[in-house]
């Protein structure tokens, strides 16, 4: 048995494997959670994804050709010494402006800079989740969030969701049934399903969370990548009573390799988060923070976001048209209003693993939807996640043509 | 009540406070560990440490005037995209050479790059410690390690230690009594006590750990800062059977603000550590890794280490002479053979908190030893930790003269 060491975007990049022997030698020492972190079929994909002749729809990486050059380092001087755990004051101020412009009014004292929003998720999990505690999520949801929750030994319970978000009635019932600590939501252009919550859903969900006084964990890394008219008011801004955390990232729009993201939170939550951040790694690297801060201070972010949106919108449209043309007669294609992914529900009785296998023989790599399902229900083998961010228009066309022929060959 | 949010070196830099109200509003959601993370009298020190007229012996920061300029960024190109969770291949190779030269032979596959060695400590804690699990430490020990262990809900048990290290007989007895998961050691120039393990102690401790097959956690951030002849073979290199992790850092010798440290581990441990790193924050920032790697590749590290050692050795000698001259008749002064700290055992019945208070009135800031003691025994109020790293020779003289007069005024 090999358990593949695997986490979302990093899935293409990690080659360290766990063997039975490793586990046997250490089982008396490791925590049960560390021993049981999820395996994944994505291990099989790794060896293919790096080959130059493979067209990959599987990854979650942004298009590096759109990443801007680094600002001049000359004005950046204060990177060398240890820094504040909360983050660089100038960047915290800028982030508080950005979040406030989204409709969630926060002070810079409510901003904690993290090593990407993945760390924000981890800090929050450590704040509220001990072994056996329950967290509610959408179904499907971001797989690296599941890893974090599992590392804490938490129990993940899912709530029925569709393209306008989590079902409020189902949420209410789940809260009453499971007494959860937190609800984890990705309201905008979710990874993997691409959904975007309606305004009515946002309001209904905020009301339920307020009434039950549990923690809202709102993850919003894709919000700058919108391609259509949408209202994407943060759900946290609609709360009146319940505590909340709101996570964002520069990784989808600037330089993910610098690891600069952020958490904002209701004032009572902040000091606890900062304390856990300090214990985790003292503070986020100051050079990355200064470079992001300088880019923002130079006023370059808005125009840069336009460039990215324009490029990704074009790719989304090409993929949507190709899918519709090739598969529209036998499948319903939902084009996402933002983000980086199509979420494809396969025709009945078609298995995503079979598609993966057969498409790979024709040099096209796709990602089965299974690892995004916290609970292993029967229908989870019927989805694919397709990323359009890194391929050219021509390669999108080519890969969808191949994929469609493979899917058709499996329709009974 | 205010609990000061506090962690070691960051203690001077963090201003986020927790109030009773925060705790009340959230107590139904937070884990017990998050609620109970240690408070500290160091809160009182914060407001003083940043004042320009204060001479501070209290901090744990290295001397920023010794930090080299950044290498030219031009050859560094691959920072922008997401990177491997294990770290940059070139840096992992360099670190494996560095560790192997110390006597602990490792492959680059046994190196995980972390956000400073603080994160290494955190990852390891999450690997083995669940609430109630026992970890053994020196007494006193690094206070931010205590925070990490407490965040995991672990029980810290201490083992009698002196200037040549942890007592092997006491270690054996503690293992048999407490059935710990791990033993945490800082063998070289420990923070705070400055001890350096003898070769005999290293061998005896390795033998005991081997016999009981528990995890050795060896933390070695100060080893490049040696000022006398010492044999500092890693204890991990003396093990034959037990699993081990070995942590190091570039923060004491290059740019702590970039947050680049590392963990090496026995092969069976590595894949689990990598998995936890992925879940925590995907990977360490690539720009910091590339800058450290470039500095090493340019061959500049050995000469730079000589510069730092020479500067710190001079400061240590000045502080040792001043302490001996001013206090040698009433106290035993142990000059550390490396590192950044003197650990001062005060005369009987003199309280470190009283000294803190009175010295501050004369504009000298010292750090009481109390937060470094995992268990609150009566004698823990009788120590001070004094850092010599950031003060000039003249200011060391001046501050020790003040401190000595304060201590003398308290001797019955």
PDB file of C-alpha atoms in Angstrom, chain A residues 5-7 9-10 13-18 22-23 25-26 28-35 37 61-62 64 67 70 73 79-86 115 118-119 122 126-130 147-148 151-152 181 213-215 243 251-252 255-259 267-272 274-276 278-287 291 390, chain B residues 5-7 9-10 13-18 22-23 25-26 28-35 37 61-62 64 67 70 73 79-86 115 118-119 122 126-130 147-148 151-152 181 213-215 243 251-252 255-259 267-272 274-276 278-287 291 390:
ATOM      1  CA  UNK A   5       1.108  12.553   0.103  1.00  0.00           C
ATOM      2  CA  UNK A   6      -1.220  14.946  -1.487  1.00  0.00           C
ATOM      3  CA  UNK A   7      -2.686  18.374  -1.058  1.00  0.00           C
ATOM      4  CA  UNK A   9      -2.508  22.503  -5.769  1.00  0.00           C
ATOM      5  CA  UNK A  10       0.627  20.856  -4.464  1.00  0.00           C
ATOM      6  CA  UNK A  13       4.607  18.658  -7.003  1.00  0.00           C
ATOM      7  CA  UNK A  14       5.128  16.279  -4.156  1.00  0.00           C
ATOM      8  CA  UNK A  15       6.943  12.990  -4.492  1.00  0.00           C
ATOM      9  CA  UNK A  16       7.298  11.749  -0.926  1.00  0.00           C
ATOM     10  CA  UNK A  17       5.491   8.478  -0.409  1.00  0.00           C
ATOM     11  CA  UNK A  18       4.465   6.625   2.719  1.00  0.00           C
ATOM     12  CA  UNK A  22       7.179   3.531   7.609  1.00  0.00           C
ATOM     13  CA  UNK A  23       3.837   3.168   9.279  1.00  0.00           C
ATOM     14  CA  UNK A  25       7.958   1.466  12.549  1.00  0.00           C
ATOM     15  CA  UNK A  26       6.184   4.542  13.865  1.00  0.00           C
ATOM     16  CA  UNK A  28       3.329   3.614  18.461  1.00  0.00           C
ATOM     17  CA  UNK A  29       4.361   7.274  18.196  1.00  0.00           C
ATOM     18  CA  UNK A  30       2.208   8.982  15.563  1.00  0.00           C
ATOM     19  CA  UNK A  31      -1.169  10.480  16.354  1.00  0.00           C
ATOM     20  CA  UNK A  32      -4.086   8.571  14.798  1.00  0.00           C
ATOM     21  CA  UNK A  33      -4.805  11.606  12.580  1.00  0.00           C
ATOM     22  CA  UNK A  34      -1.257  11.719  11.237  1.00  0.00           C
ATOM     23  CA  UNK A  35      -1.453   8.018  10.440  1.00  0.00           C
ATOM     24  CA  UNK A  37      -4.533  11.350   6.585  1.00  0.00           C
ATOM     25  CA  UNK A  61      -2.217  26.183 -10.614  1.00  0.00           C
ATOM     26  CA  UNK A  62      -2.747  29.688 -11.993  1.00  0.00           C
ATOM     27  CA  UNK A  64       2.389  31.798 -14.486  1.00  0.00           C
ATOM     28  CA  UNK A  67       2.298  36.830 -13.038  1.00  0.00           C
ATOM     29  CA  UNK A  70       8.605  41.684  -8.910  1.00  0.00           C
ATOM     30  CA  UNK A  73      13.521  45.719  -4.121  1.00  0.00           C
ATOM     31  CA  UNK A  79      12.909  42.385   5.705  1.00  0.00           C
ATOM     32  CA  UNK A  80      15.933  41.047   7.529  1.00  0.00           C
ATOM     33  CA  UNK A  81      15.096  41.030  11.249  1.00  0.00           C
ATOM     34  CA  UNK A  82      12.270  39.112  12.915  1.00  0.00           C
ATOM     35  CA  UNK A  83       8.950  40.861  12.374  1.00  0.00           C
ATOM     36  CA  UNK A  84       5.536  41.149  13.980  1.00  0.00           C
ATOM     37  CA  UNK A  85       3.387  38.010  14.130  1.00  0.00           C
ATOM     38  CA  UNK A  86       0.352  39.901  12.844  1.00  0.00           C
ATOM     39  CA  UNK A 115       1.573  31.967   4.497  1.00  0.00           C
ATOM     40  CA  UNK A 118      -4.056  27.565   3.370  1.00  0.00           C
ATOM     41  CA  UNK A 119      -2.314  28.560   6.594  1.00  0.00           C
ATOM     42  CA  UNK A 122      -5.015  25.644   9.406  1.00  0.00           C
ATOM     43  CA  UNK A 126      -6.489  24.660  15.449  1.00  0.00           C
ATOM     44  CA  UNK A 127      -8.484  27.393  17.132  1.00  0.00           C
ATOM     45  CA  UNK A 128     -11.752  25.477  17.284  1.00  0.00           C
ATOM     46  CA  UNK A 129     -11.310  21.822  16.316  1.00  0.00           C
ATOM     47  CA  UNK A 130     -10.200  19.044  18.643  1.00  0.00           C
ATOM     48  CA  UNK A 147      -6.944  17.488   5.007  1.00  0.00           C
ATOM     49  CA  UNK A 148      -6.620  20.233   7.590  1.00  0.00           C
ATOM     50  CA  UNK A 151      -5.352  16.519  10.764  1.00  0.00           C
ATOM     51  CA  UNK A 152      -7.200  18.047  13.712  1.00  0.00           C
ATOM     52  CA  UNK A 181     -18.190  24.274  16.010  1.00  0.00           C
ATOM     53  CA  UNK A 213     -23.868  31.458  17.250  1.00  0.00           C
ATOM     54  CA  UNK A 214     -21.354  29.123  15.610  1.00  0.00           C
ATOM     55  CA  UNK A 215     -18.216  30.185  13.767  1.00  0.00           C
ATOM     56  CA  UNK A 243     -18.142  35.185  15.228  1.00  0.00           C
ATOM     57  CA  UNK A 251      -1.896  33.543  -4.701  1.00  0.00           C
ATOM     58  CA  UNK A 252      -4.489  33.506  -7.487  1.00  0.00           C
ATOM     59  CA  UNK A 255       2.832  35.237  -6.903  1.00  0.00           C
ATOM     60  CA  UNK A 256       1.698  32.068  -5.109  1.00  0.00           C
ATOM     61  CA  UNK A 257       5.340  31.077  -4.548  1.00  0.00           C
ATOM     62  CA  UNK A 258       5.746  33.989  -2.115  1.00  0.00           C
ATOM     63  CA  UNK A 259       3.033  32.549   0.174  1.00  0.00           C
ATOM     64  CA  UNK A 267     -12.454  41.322  16.939  1.00  0.00           C
ATOM     65  CA  UNK A 268     -12.909  38.734  19.681  1.00  0.00           C
ATOM     66  CA  UNK A 269     -11.333  36.003  17.534  1.00  0.00           C
ATOM     67  CA  UNK A 270      -8.198  37.889  16.455  1.00  0.00           C
ATOM     68  CA  UNK A 271      -5.997  37.608  19.551  1.00  0.00           C
ATOM     69  CA  UNK A 272      -6.414  33.843  19.669  1.00  0.00           C
ATOM     70  CA  UNK A 274      -2.416  35.634  16.456  1.00  0.00           C
ATOM     71  CA  UNK A 275      -1.315  33.491  19.365  1.00  0.00           C
ATOM     72  CA  UNK A 276      -1.611  30.323  17.279  1.00  0.00           C
ATOM     73  CA  UNK A 278       3.081  32.877  16.731  1.00  0.00           C
ATOM     74  CA  UNK A 279       3.335  29.329  18.005  1.00  0.00           C
ATOM     75  CA  UNK A 280       3.202  27.975  14.436  1.00  0.00           C
ATOM     76  CA  UNK A 281       6.030  29.933  12.813  1.00  0.00           C
ATOM     77  CA  UNK A 282       6.456  33.340  14.555  1.00  0.00           C
ATOM     78  CA  UNK A 283       5.432  35.341  11.469  1.00  0.00           C
ATOM     79  CA  UNK A 284       5.040  35.303   7.667  1.00  0.00           C
ATOM     80  CA  UNK A 285       8.128  36.036   5.577  1.00  0.00           C
ATOM     81  CA  UNK A 286       8.624  39.788   5.440  1.00  0.00           C
ATOM     82  CA  UNK A 287      10.111  40.031   1.971  1.00  0.00           C
ATOM     83  CA  UNK A 291       6.747  42.947  -2.305  1.00  0.00           C
ATOM     84  CA  UNK A 390      -2.992  27.278 -17.764  1.00  0.00           C
TER      85      UNK A 390
ATOM     86  CA  UNK B   5       0.013  37.016  23.383  1.00  0.00           C
ATOM     87  CA  UNK B   6       3.581  36.028  23.549  1.00  0.00           C
ATOM     88  CA  UNK B   7       6.104  33.816  21.868  1.00  0.00           C
ATOM     89  CA  UNK B   9      11.594  36.209  20.004  1.00  0.00           C
ATOM     90  CA  UNK B  10       8.314  37.678  18.860  1.00  0.00           C
ATOM     91  CA  UNK B  13       6.786  42.617  18.595  1.00  0.00           C
ATOM     92  CA  UNK B  14       3.239  41.569  19.235  1.00  0.00           C
ATOM     93  CA  UNK B  15       0.591  43.858  20.592  1.00  0.00           C
ATOM     94  CA  UNK B  16      -2.615  41.851  20.305  1.00  0.00           C
ATOM     95  CA  UNK B  17      -4.215  41.291  23.706  1.00  0.00           C
ATOM     96  CA  UNK B  18      -6.878  38.887  24.859  1.00  0.00           C
ATOM     97  CA  UNK B  22     -13.136  37.878  24.073  1.00  0.00           C
ATOM     98  CA  UNK B  23     -12.905  34.666  26.037  1.00  0.00           C
ATOM     99  CA  UNK B  25     -17.897  35.341  23.786  1.00  0.00           C
ATOM    100  CA  UNK B  26     -16.008  32.412  22.336  1.00  0.00           C
ATOM    101  CA  UNK B  28     -18.166  27.535  23.624  1.00  0.00           C
ATOM    102  CA  UNK B  29     -16.192  27.324  20.375  1.00  0.00           C
ATOM    103  CA  UNK B  30     -12.475  27.426  21.195  1.00  0.00           C
ATOM    104  CA  UNK B  31     -10.490  24.325  22.048  1.00  0.00           C
ATOM    105  CA  UNK B  32      -9.356  24.175  25.692  1.00  0.00           C
ATOM    106  CA  UNK B  33      -5.733  24.496  24.539  1.00  0.00           C
ATOM    107  CA  UNK B  34      -6.438  27.663  22.545  1.00  0.00           C
ATOM    108  CA  UNK B  35      -8.155  29.167  25.567  1.00  0.00           C
ATOM    109  CA  UNK B  37      -2.225  29.117  26.119  1.00  0.00           C
ATOM    110  CA  UNK B  61      16.909  38.854  18.401  1.00  0.00           C
ATOM    111  CA  UNK B  62      20.202  38.555  16.527  1.00  0.00           C
ATOM    112  CA  UNK B  64      20.769  43.015  12.435  1.00  0.00           C
ATOM    113  CA  UNK B  67      23.011  40.514   8.421  1.00  0.00           C
ATOM    114  CA  UNK B  70      20.548  40.115  -0.203  1.00  0.00           C
ATOM    115  CA  UNK B  73      17.776  38.594  -7.516  1.00  0.00           C
ATOM    116  CA  UNK B  79       9.799  31.976  -7.290  1.00  0.00           C
ATOM    117  CA  UNK B  80       6.412  32.908  -8.696  1.00  0.00           C
ATOM    118  CA  UNK B  81       4.455  29.680  -9.157  1.00  0.00           C
ATOM    119  CA  UNK B  82       3.475  27.223  -6.401  1.00  0.00           C
ATOM    120  CA  UNK B  83       6.423  25.051  -5.432  1.00  0.00           C
ATOM    121  CA  UNK B  84       7.145  21.679  -3.903  1.00  0.00           C
ATOM    122  CA  UNK B  85       6.051  21.103  -0.301  1.00  0.00           C
ATOM    123  CA  UNK B  86       9.422  19.603   0.580  1.00  0.00           C
ATOM    124  CA  UNK B 115       9.205  28.657   7.785  1.00  0.00           C
ATOM    125  CA  UNK B 118       9.726  27.185  14.841  1.00  0.00           C
ATOM    126  CA  UNK B 119       7.525  25.648  12.175  1.00  0.00           C
ATOM    127  CA  UNK B 122       5.150  22.730  15.252  1.00  0.00           C
ATOM    128  CA  UNK B 126       1.381  17.677  15.323  1.00  0.00           C
ATOM    129  CA  UNK B 127       2.929  14.443  14.137  1.00  0.00           C
ATOM    130  CA  UNK B 128       3.125  12.820  17.559  1.00  0.00           C
ATOM    131  CA  UNK B 129       1.259  14.829  20.214  1.00  0.00           C
ATOM    132  CA  UNK B 130      -2.447  14.611  20.917  1.00  0.00           C
ATOM    133  CA  UNK B 147       3.733  26.993  23.609  1.00  0.00           C
ATOM    134  CA  UNK B 148       3.659  24.550  20.702  1.00  0.00           C
ATOM    135  CA  UNK B 151      -1.243  24.091  21.787  1.00  0.00           C
ATOM    136  CA  UNK B 152      -1.318  20.351  21.048  1.00  0.00           C
ATOM    137  CA  UNK B 181       6.124  10.044  22.828  1.00  0.00           C
ATOM    138  CA  UNK B 213      12.398   3.553  20.826  1.00  0.00           C
ATOM    139  CA  UNK B 214      10.839   6.980  21.377  1.00  0.00           C
ATOM    140  CA  UNK B 215      11.251   9.999  19.102  1.00  0.00           C
ATOM    141  CA  UNK B 243      13.390   7.584  15.022  1.00  0.00           C
ATOM    142  CA  UNK B 251      17.592  32.730  11.247  1.00  0.00           C
ATOM    143  CA  UNK B 252      20.509  33.132  13.651  1.00  0.00           C
ATOM    144  CA  UNK B 255      17.875  36.839   7.612  1.00  0.00           C
ATOM    145  CA  UNK B 256      15.280  35.700  10.165  1.00  0.00           C
ATOM    146  CA  UNK B 257      12.655  37.858   8.442  1.00  0.00           C
ATOM    147  CA  UNK B 258      12.751  35.521   5.416  1.00  0.00           C
ATOM    148  CA  UNK B 259      11.653  32.555   7.586  1.00  0.00           C
ATOM    149  CA  UNK B 267      13.547   8.182   6.517  1.00  0.00           C
ATOM    150  CA  UNK B 268      10.398   6.631   7.984  1.00  0.00           C
ATOM    151  CA  UNK B 269       9.340   9.954   9.548  1.00  0.00           C
ATOM    152  CA  UNK B 270       9.793  12.170   6.475  1.00  0.00           C
ATOM    153  CA  UNK B 271       6.633  11.375   4.480  1.00  0.00           C
ATOM    154  CA  UNK B 272       4.399  12.097   7.473  1.00  0.00           C
ATOM    155  CA  UNK B 274       5.752  16.430   4.480  1.00  0.00           C
ATOM    156  CA  UNK B 275       2.058  15.614   4.593  1.00  0.00           C
ATOM    157  CA  UNK B 276       1.538  17.816   7.635  1.00  0.00           C
ATOM    158  CA  UNK B 278       1.337  20.452   2.960  1.00  0.00           C
ATOM    159  CA  UNK B 279      -1.800  20.681   5.027  1.00  0.00           C
ATOM    160  CA  UNK B 280      -0.319  23.567   7.041  1.00  0.00           C
ATOM    161  CA  UNK B 281       0.640  25.973   4.254  1.00  0.00           C
ATOM    162  CA  UNK B 282       1.466  24.008   1.059  1.00  0.00           C
ATOM    163  CA  UNK B 283       5.139  25.070   1.063  1.00  0.00           C
ATOM    164  CA  UNK B 284       7.704  27.589   2.325  1.00  0.00           C
ATOM    165  CA  UNK B 285       8.057  30.849   0.386  1.00  0.00           C
ATOM    166  CA  UNK B 286      10.282  30.206  -2.625  1.00  0.00           C
ATOM    167  CA  UNK B 287      11.945  33.599  -2.815  1.00  0.00           C
ATOM    168  CA  UNK B 291      17.997  33.794  -1.691  1.00  0.00           C
ATOM    169  CA  UNK B 390      22.522  43.253  19.988  1.00  0.00           C
TER     170      UNK B 390
END
